[in-house]
mmCIF file of C-alpha atoms in Angstrom:
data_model
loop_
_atom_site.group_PDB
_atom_site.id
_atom_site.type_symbol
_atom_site.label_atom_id
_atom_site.label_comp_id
_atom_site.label_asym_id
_atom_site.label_seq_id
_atom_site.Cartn_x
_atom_site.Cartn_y
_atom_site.Cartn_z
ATOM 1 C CA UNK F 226 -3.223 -23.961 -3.071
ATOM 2 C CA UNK F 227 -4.334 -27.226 -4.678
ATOM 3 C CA UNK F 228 -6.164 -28.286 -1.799
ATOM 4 C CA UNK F 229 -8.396 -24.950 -1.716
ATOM 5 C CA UNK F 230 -9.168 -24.917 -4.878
ATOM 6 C CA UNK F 231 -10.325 -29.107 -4.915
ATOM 7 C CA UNK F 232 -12.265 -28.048 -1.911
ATOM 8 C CA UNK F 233 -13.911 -25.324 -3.205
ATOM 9 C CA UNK F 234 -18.056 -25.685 -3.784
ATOM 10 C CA UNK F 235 -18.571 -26.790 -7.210
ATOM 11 C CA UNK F 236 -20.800 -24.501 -9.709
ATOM 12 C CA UNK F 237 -24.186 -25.909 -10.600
ATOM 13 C CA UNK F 238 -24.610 -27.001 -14.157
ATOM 14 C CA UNK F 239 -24.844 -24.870 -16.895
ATOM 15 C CA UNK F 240 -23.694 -21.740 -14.577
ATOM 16 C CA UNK F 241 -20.720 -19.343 -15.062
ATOM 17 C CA UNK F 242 -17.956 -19.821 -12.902
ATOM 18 C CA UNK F 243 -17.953 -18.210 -9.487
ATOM 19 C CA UNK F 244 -21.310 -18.275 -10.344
ATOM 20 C CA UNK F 245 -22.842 -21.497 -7.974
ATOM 21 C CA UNK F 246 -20.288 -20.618 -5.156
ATOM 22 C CA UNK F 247 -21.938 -17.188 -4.693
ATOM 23 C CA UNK F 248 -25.111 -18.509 -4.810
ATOM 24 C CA UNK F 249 -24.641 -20.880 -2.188
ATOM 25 C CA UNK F 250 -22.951 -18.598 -0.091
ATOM 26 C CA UNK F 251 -25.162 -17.314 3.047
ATOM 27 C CA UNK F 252 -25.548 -14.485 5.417
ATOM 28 C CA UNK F 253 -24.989 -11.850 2.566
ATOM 29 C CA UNK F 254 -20.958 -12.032 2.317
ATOM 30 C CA UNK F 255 -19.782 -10.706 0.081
ATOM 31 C CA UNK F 256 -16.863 -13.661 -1.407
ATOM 32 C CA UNK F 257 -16.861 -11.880 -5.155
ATOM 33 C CA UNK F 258 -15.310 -8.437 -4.111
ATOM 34 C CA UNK F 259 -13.342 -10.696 -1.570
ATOM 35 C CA UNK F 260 -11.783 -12.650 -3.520
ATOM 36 C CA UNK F 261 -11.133 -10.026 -6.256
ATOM 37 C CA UNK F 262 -9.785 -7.826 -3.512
ATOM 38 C CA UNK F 263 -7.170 -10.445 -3.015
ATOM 39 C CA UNK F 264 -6.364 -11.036 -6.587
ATOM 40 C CA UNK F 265 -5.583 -7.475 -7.683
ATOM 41 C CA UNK F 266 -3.975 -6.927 -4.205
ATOM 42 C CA UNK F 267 -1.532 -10.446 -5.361
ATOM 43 C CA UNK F 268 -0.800 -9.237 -8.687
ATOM 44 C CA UNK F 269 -0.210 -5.438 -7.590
ATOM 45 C CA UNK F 270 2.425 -6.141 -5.119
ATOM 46 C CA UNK F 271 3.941 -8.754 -7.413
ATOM 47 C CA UNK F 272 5.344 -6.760 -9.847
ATOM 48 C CA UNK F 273 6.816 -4.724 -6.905
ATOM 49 C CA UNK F 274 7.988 -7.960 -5.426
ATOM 50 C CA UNK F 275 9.715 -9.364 -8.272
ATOM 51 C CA UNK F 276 11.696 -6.478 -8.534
ATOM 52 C CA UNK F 277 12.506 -6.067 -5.301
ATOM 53 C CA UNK F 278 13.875 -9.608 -5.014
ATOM 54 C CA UNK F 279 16.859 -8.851 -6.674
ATOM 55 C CA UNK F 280 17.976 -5.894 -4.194
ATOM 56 C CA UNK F 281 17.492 -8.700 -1.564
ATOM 57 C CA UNK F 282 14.007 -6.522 -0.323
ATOM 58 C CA UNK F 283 10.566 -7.602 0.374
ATOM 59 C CA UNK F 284 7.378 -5.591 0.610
ATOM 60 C CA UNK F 285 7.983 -3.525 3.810
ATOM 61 C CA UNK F 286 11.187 -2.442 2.234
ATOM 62 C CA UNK F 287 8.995 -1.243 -0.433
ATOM 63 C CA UNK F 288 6.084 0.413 2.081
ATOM 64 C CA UNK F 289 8.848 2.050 3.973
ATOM 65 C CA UNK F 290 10.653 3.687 0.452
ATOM 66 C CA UNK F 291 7.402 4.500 -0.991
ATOM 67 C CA UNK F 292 6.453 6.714 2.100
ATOM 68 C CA UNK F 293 9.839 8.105 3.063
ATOM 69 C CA UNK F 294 9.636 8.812 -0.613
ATOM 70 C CA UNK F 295 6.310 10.621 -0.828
ATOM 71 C CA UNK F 296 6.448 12.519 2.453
ATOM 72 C CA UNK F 297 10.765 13.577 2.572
ATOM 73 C CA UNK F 298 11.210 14.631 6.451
ATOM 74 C CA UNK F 299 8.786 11.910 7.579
ATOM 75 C CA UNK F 300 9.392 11.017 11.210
ATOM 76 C CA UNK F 301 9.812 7.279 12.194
ATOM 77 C CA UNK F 302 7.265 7.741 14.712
ATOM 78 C CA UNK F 303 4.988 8.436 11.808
ATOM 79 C CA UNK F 304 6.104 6.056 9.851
ATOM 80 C CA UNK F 305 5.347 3.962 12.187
ATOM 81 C CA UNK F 306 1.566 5.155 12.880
ATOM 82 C CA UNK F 307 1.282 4.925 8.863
ATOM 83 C CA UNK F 308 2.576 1.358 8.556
ATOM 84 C CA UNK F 309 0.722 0.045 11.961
ATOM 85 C CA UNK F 310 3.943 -1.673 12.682
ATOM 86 C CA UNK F 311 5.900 -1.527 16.083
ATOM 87 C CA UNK F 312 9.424 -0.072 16.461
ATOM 88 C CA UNK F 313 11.005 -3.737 16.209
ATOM 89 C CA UNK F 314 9.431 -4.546 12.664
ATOM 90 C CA UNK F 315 10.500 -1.444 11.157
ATOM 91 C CA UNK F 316 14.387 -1.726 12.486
ATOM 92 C CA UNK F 317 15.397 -4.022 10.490
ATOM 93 C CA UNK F 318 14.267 -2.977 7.202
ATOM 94 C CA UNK F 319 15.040 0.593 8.044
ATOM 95 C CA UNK F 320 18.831 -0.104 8.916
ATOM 96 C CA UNK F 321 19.204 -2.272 5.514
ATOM 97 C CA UNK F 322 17.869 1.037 3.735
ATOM 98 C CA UNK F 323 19.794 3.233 5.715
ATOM 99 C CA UNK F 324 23.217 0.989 5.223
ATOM 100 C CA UNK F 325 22.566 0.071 1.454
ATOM 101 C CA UNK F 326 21.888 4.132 0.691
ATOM 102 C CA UNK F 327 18.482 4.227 -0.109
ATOM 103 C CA UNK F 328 17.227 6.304 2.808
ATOM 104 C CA UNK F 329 18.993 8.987 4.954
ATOM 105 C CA UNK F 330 18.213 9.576 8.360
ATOM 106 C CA UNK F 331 18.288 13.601 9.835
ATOM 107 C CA UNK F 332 18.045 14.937 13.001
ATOM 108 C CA UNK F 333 15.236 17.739 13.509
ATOM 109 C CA UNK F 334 16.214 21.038 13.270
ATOM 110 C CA UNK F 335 13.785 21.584 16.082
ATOM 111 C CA UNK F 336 13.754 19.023 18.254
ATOM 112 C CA UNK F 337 17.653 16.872 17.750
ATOM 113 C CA UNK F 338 16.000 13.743 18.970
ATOM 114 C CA UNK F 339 13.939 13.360 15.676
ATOM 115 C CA UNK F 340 14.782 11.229 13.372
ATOM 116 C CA UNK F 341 13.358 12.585 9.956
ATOM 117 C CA UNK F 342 13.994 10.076 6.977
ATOM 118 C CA UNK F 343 14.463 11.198 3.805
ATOM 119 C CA UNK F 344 15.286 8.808 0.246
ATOM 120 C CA UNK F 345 18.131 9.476 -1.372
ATOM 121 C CA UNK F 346 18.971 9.538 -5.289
ATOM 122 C CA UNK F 347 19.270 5.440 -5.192
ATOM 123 C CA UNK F 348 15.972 5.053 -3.245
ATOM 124 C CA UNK F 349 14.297 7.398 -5.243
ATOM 125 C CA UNK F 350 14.905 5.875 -8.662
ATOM 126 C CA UNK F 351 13.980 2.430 -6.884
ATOM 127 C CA UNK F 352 10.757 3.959 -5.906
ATOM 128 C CA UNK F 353 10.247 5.691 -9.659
ATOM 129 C CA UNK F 354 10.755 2.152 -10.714
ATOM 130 C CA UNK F 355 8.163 0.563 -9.018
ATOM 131 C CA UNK F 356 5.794 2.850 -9.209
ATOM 132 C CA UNK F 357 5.891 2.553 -13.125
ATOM 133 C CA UNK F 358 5.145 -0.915 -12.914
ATOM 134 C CA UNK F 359 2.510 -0.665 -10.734
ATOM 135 C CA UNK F 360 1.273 2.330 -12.706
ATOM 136 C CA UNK F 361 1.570 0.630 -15.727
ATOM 137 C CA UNK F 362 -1.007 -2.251 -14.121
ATOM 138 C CA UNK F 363 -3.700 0.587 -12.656
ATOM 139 C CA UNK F 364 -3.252 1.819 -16.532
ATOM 140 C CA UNK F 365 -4.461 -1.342 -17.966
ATOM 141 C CA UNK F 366 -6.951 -1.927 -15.271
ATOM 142 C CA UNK F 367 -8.301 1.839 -16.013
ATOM 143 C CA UNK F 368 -8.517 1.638 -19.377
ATOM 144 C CA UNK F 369 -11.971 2.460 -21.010
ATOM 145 C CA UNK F 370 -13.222 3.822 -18.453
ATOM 146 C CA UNK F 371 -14.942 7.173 -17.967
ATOM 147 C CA UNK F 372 -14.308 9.876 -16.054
ATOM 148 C CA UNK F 373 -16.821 9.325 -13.316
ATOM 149 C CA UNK F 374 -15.836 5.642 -13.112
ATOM 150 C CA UNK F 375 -12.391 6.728 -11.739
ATOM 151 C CA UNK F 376 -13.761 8.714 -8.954
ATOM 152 C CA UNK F 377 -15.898 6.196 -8.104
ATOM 153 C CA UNK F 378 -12.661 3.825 -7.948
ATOM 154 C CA UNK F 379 -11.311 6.561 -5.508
ATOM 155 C CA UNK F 380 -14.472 6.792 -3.768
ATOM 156 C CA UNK F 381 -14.538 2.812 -3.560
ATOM 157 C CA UNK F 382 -10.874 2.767 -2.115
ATOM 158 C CA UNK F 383 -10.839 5.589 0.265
ATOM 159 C CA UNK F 384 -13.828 4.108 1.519
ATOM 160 C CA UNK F 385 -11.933 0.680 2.572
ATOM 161 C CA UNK F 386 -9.693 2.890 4.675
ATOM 162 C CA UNK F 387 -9.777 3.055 8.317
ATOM 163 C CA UNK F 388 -10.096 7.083 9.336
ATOM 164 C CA UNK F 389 -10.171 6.694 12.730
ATOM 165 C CA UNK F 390 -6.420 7.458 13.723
ATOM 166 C CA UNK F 391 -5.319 10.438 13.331
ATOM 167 C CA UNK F 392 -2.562 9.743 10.030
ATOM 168 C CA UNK F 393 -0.741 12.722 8.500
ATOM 169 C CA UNK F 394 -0.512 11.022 5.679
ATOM 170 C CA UNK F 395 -4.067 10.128 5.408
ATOM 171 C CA UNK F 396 -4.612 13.953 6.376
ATOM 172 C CA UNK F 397 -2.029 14.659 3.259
ATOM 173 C CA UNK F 398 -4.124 12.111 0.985
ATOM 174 C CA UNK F 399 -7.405 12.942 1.814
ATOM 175 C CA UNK F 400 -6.640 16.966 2.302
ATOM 176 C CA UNK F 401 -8.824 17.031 5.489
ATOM 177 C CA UNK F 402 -8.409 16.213 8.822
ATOM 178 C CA UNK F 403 -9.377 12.467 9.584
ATOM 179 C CA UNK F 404 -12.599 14.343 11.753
ATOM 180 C CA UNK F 405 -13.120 16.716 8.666
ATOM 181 C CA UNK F 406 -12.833 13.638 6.531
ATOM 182 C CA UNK F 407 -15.311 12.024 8.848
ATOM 183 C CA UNK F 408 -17.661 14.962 8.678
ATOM 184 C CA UNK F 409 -17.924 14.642 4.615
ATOM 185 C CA UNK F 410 -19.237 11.025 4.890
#
């Protein structure tokens, strides 16, 4: 990290910090939301992560809980479309949570070959957990502002998504369709 930072453009004199390096900066990039963007993203997860170290779990232990959580009877092939992850990277992760208790695994009650995942007692209080810390940062962060700032937050972040794929849980989130979502734009 040391050798980023001493690399880093210095600010001109008598400018606030960040200030020179965005000035300098060509073709209309946009480093401040960048670089904020990864900040909040660092310090958002880390309060998740630290937690999670002690359970021996990382952050797709925590992506996988916090959707099997949200959406019980999920099916692993969606959980798979909603994490963008192949069958490989989720195995692993999803037979430590399936051994240690935190997630069960169901057959359908249509279809036998699929596998609906649902958290159990354990995995929910682990997710309850780490949403209130995470909670308690987007509290802080939120604080003082109005009303209509907050939906432009939401605005802002459902913006940053990708719609394109057709995502129940997106569909859940947004309540629309990803082409009725599209439509409202």
């Amino acid at each position: 990290m040391a050798d980023i930072i001493s690399s880093a453009p210095s600010a001109a004199a008598g400018s606030k910090p960040g200030e020179g390096r965005a000035a300098t900066s060509g073709g209309g990039l946009r480093w401040d939301i960048i670089e904020l963007l990864f900040f909040a993203y660092r310090d958002f997860v880390g309060d998740a992560d630290h937690e999670l170290e002690a359970f021996g779990f990382g952050r797709a232990h925590h992506r996988v809980l916090h959707f099997v959580h949200r959406y019980p009877g999920l099916k692993v092939a969606d959980l798979l479309n909603v994490l963008r992850i192949t069958k490989q990277s989720l195995g692993r992760v999803l037979k430590q949570l399936l051994d240690e208790g935190y997630i069960v695994q169901k057959a359908g009650n249509n279809d036998r070959r699929q596998r609906l995942l649902f958290a159990t007692a354990k995995g929910e209080a682990l997710v309850a957990k780490l949403a209130g810390l995470q909670t308690e940062r987007l509290n802080r962060a939120l604080r003082g502002i109005e009303p209509d700032g907050l939906e432009i937050v939401r605005q802002f972040l459902g913006a940053m998504i990708d719609r394109d794929d057709p995502d129940k849980v997106l569909e859940a989130i947004f309540g629309a369709t990803p082409s009725n979502a599209k439509a409202k734009e």
